[in-house]
Structures are given as C-alpha cells and as structure tokens.
Coordinates of C-alpha atoms in Angstrom, one line a residue:
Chain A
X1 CA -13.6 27.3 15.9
X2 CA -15.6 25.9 12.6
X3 CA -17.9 23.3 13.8
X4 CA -19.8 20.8 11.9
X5 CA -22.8 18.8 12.2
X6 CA -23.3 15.8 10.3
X7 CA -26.5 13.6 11.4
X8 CA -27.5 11.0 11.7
X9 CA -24.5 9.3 13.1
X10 CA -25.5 6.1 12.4
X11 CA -28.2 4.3 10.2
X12 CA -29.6 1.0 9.5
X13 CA -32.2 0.3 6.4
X14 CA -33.8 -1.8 3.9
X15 CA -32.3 -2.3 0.6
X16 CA -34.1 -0.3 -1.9
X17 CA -34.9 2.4 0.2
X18 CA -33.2 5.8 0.5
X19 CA -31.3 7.5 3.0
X20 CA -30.7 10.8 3.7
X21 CA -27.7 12.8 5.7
X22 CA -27.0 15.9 6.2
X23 CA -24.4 18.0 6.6
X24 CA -24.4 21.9 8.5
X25 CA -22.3 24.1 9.6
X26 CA -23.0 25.6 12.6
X27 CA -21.0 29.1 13.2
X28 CA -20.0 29.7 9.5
X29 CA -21.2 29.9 6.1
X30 CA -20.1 27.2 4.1
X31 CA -20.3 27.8 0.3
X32 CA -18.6 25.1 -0.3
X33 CA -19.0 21.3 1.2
X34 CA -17.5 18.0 0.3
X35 CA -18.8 14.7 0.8
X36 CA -16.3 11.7 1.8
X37 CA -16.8 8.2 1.3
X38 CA -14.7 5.5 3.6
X39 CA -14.6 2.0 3.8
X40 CA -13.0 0.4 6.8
X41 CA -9.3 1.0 7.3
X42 CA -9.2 3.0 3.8
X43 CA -8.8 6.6 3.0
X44 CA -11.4 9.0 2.6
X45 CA -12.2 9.1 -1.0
X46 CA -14.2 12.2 -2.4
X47 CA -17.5 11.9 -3.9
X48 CA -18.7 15.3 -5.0
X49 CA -18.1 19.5 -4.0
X50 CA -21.0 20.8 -3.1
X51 CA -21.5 24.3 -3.5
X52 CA -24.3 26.7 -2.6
X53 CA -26.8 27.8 -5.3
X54 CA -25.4 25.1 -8.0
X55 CA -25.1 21.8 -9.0
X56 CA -22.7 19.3 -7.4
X57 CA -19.3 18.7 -9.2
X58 CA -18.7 14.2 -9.0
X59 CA -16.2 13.0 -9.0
X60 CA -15.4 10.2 -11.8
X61 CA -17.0 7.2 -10.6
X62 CA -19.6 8.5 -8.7
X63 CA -23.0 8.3 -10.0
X64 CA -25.1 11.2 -9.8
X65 CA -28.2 9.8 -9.7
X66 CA -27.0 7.7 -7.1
X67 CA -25.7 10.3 -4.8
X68 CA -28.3 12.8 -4.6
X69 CA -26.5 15.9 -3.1
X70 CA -28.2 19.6 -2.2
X71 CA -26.5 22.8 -1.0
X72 CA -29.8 24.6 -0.7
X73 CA -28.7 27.2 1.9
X74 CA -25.3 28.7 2.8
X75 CA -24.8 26.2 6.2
X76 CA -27.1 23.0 4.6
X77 CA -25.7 20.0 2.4
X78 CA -27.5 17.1 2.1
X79 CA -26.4 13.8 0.7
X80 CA -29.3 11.2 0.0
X81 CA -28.4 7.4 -0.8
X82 CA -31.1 6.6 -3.2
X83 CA -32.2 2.9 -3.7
X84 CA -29.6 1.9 -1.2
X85 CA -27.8 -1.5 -1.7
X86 CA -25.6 -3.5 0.9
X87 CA -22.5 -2.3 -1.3
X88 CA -23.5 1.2 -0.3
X89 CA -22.9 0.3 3.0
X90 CA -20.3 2.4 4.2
X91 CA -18.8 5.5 6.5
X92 CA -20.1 8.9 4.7
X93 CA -17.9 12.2 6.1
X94 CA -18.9 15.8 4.9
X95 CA -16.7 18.8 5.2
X96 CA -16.6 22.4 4.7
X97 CA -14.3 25.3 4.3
X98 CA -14.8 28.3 4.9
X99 CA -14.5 30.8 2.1
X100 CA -15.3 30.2 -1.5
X101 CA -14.7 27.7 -4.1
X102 CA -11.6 28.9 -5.1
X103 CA -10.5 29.5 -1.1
X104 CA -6.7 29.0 -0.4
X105 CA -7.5 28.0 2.5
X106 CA -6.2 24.4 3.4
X107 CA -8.0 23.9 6.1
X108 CA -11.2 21.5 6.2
X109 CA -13.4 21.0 8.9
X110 CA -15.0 17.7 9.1
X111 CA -18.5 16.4 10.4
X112 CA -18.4 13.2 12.7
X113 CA -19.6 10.9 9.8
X114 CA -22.3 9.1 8.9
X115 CA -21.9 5.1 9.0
X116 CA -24.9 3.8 6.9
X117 CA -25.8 -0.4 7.1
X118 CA -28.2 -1.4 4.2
X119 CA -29.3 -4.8 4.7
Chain B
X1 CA -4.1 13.2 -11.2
X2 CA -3.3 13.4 -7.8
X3 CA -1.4 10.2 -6.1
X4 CA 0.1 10.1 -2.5
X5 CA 2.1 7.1 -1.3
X6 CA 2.2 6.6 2.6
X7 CA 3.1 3.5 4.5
X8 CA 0.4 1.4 5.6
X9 CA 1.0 1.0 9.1
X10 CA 4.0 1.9 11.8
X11 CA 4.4 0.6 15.6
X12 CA 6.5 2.9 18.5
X13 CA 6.5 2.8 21.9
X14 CA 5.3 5.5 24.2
X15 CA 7.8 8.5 24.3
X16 CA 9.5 7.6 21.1
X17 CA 9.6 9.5 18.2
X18 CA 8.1 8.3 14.7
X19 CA 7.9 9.6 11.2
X20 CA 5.3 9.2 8.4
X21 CA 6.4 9.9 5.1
X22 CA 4.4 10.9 2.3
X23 CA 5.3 11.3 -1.6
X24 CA 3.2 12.6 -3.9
X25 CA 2.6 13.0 -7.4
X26 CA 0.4 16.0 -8.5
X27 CA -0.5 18.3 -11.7
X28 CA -0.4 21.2 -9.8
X29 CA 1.0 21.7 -6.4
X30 CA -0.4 23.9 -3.7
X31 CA 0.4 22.7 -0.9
X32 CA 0.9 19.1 1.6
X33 CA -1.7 18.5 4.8
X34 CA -1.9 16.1 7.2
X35 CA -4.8 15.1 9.4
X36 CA -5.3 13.0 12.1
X37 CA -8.3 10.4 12.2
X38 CA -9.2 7.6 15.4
X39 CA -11.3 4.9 14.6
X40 CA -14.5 5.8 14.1
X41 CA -14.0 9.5 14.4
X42 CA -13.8 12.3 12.1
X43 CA -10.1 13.5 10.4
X44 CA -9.1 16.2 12.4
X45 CA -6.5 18.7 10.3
X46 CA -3.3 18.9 12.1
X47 CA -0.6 20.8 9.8
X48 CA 0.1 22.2 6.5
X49 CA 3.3 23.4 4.4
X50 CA 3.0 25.3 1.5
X51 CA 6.4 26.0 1.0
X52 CA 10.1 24.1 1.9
X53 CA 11.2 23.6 5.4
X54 CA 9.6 22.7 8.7
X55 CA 6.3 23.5 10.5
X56 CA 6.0 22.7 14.1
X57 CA 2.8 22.9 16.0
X58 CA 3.7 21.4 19.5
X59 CA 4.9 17.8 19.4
X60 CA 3.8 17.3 16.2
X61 CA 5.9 18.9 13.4
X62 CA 5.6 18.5 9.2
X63 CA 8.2 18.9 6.2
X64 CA 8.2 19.5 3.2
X65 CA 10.9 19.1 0.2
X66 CA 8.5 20.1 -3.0
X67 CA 11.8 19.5 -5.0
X68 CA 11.7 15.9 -4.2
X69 CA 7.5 15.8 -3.7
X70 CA 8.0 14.6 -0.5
X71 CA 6.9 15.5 2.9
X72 CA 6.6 13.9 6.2
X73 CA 4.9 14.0 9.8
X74 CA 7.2 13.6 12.8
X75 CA 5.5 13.2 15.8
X76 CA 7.1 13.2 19.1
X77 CA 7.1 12.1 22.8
X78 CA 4.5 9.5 21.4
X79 CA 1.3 9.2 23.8
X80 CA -1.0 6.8 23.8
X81 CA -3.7 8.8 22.0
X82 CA -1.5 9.3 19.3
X83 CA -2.9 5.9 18.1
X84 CA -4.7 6.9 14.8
X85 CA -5.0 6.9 11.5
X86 CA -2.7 9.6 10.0
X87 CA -3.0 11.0 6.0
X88 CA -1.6 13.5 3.9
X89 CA -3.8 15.2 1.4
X90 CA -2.6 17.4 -1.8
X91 CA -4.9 20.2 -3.1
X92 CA -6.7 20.2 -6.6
X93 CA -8.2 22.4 -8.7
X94 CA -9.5 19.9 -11.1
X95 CA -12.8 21.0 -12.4
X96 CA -12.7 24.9 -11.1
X97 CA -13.2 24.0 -7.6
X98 CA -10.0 23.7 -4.5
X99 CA -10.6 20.1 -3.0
X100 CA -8.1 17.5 -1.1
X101 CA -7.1 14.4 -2.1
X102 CA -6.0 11.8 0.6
X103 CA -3.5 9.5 0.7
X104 CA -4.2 6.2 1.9
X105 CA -3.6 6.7 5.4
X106 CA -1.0 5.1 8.1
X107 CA -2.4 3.3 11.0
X108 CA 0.3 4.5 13.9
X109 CA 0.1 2.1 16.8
X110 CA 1.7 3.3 19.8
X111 CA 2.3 0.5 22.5
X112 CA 3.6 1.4 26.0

C-alpha cells in the first residue's frame, strides 16, 4: 500500500528560528502533496497543495512567506516554519495522492505528523 | 465554500452499534469520506460514497443521501480501539487542484 514518511516526528525550538519538515513518499510518486495543520482536538485544516515542478496553491489565511513549501522531486515536499513563534506551535500532517492534480481519486495517504513546540 | 457539520463527541459501550452523521454544504459535490484518526496518530481513510446508498467495508459501513447532503458512519460490534477521532471530508476543486476538506471531527469514546 502508499506509504508516507513525514520527519521529524517531533520538534522543539527557539522562537525566531525556523523549522523544517518534510514530507516523502516512499513506494509512489506523489505529484501532488498537501500540508495539514491541527490544533489539539480540532480538525485538520489545509494549508497549501503542493505540486511537483510549481508553486504551492495557499489556502486563504495562510501566509506564504510564512509557510515555506517545496515539491522539488516527484516523492519530496518540504514544509519549513520560518521565524517560528509559540502560536506556530502546533501538529503539522502532510499527505499525498497518488495521481495528478486533477486525480479522482479520493483516497489520501497521510504521514504520521509533525508536532512542532516553539518556545 | 465547503462546510461539514458533525457532532462533537458520542459515548457507546463495547459491542454496540453507533452512528456519526455528517451534513454538508458544498459548491460542487464529488463525493463524502471518512477517516479515522487516534490521538496522536495520523487519519487513516476508511470509506467513501460517491453516489446514494450504502458502502460496507467490514464492521464499518457509510451512507450517503446527496439529495439531503447528508451522510453518516455506522460502525458496528464497537471495540475498544474504535476509540478515535472520526471526520468526514468533501472534495474541492477550488483553485484547479482536487483537495479535502474536513469536518470538525467526532471524538467516539467506547467504554466497556
């Protein structure tokens, strides 16, 4: 079955610095990979679509410059946390579908999630 | 937009049978999923219904009624481990690309 890799699982740092996760898929191509943001006992809200090659789609709300992400390869997404505040704190999920952006497929396969601590 | 109403939490007991409902309210509709999340794990996908009726996938099943936007997730002979997180999620197409949109989730707490 799809499997993906999200690391690391868990991070702890300084505010002001930046953190970076990232997202793979490990036995398929993923052209297209979303990023999740979820605060305790909430629902997963969507940050961005990544897609391979291109820029990432946000979602209103969500700054860009913020939220760095890169698809660089076909099984690669990174999200990076830049200046990272204590309200960033929070549990970061990536996911991937097989297919392309347009995919009918309804089917996504998540990463174990990222839960990032700025203090 | 997308919106999804779900209930916030629901208690059974081991063995009994419980249903999460889920209405939604969507500019396009293609289709209802659920998935299945634990504390502190990842959502796992656990059914879809594209069209009307009933899908059943072992003791869990899921319905649809896109006439009323509504759908729910029946889950039987409750287990222990059932106790999770459970959402439903709408597709959009907002923007040129397929993505989900979650409800809000129900916390299912099964007790023996």
């Amino acid at each position: 079955g799809a499997v993906v890799s999200q690391h690391p699982s868990r991070v702890i740092c300084k505010s002001g610095t930046s953190v970076k996760i990232e997202c793979r898929s490990l036995d398929f191509q993923a052209t297209t990979m979303f990023w999740y943001r979820q605060f305790p006992k909430q629902s997963l809200m969507l940050m961005a679509t990544s897609n391979e090659g291109s820029k990432a789609t946000y979602e209103q709300g969500v700054e860009k410059d913020k939220f760095l992400i890169n698809h660089a390869s076909l099984t690669l997404s990174t999200l990076t946390v830049t200046s990272a505040h204590p309200e960033d704190s929070s549990f970061y999920i990536c996911s991937a579908r097989r297919g392309g952006p347009t995919s009918g497929a309804n089917v996504l396969t998540f990463g174990a999630g990222s839960r990032l601590t700025v203090l | 937009g997308q919106s999804l109403e779900q209930p916030s939490e629901v208690t059974a007991v081991e063995g009994a049978i419980v249903q999460i409902n889920c209405t939604y309210q969507t500019s396009g509709f293609y289709g209802l999923s659920w998935y299945q999340q634990h504390d502190g794990g990842a959502p796992t996908f656990l059914s879809y219904n594209g069209l009307d009726g009933l899908e059943e996938t072992g003791r869990f099943s899921s319905f649809l009624s896109r006439s009323d936007s509504y759908g729910y997730l029946l889950l039987q002979e409750l287990q222990m481990k059932d106790s999770a997180s459970y959402f439903c999620a709408v597709r959009d197409f907002s923007g040129g690309y397929n993505k989900l949109i979650f409800g809000a989730g129900t916390r299912l707490a099964v007790h023996p």
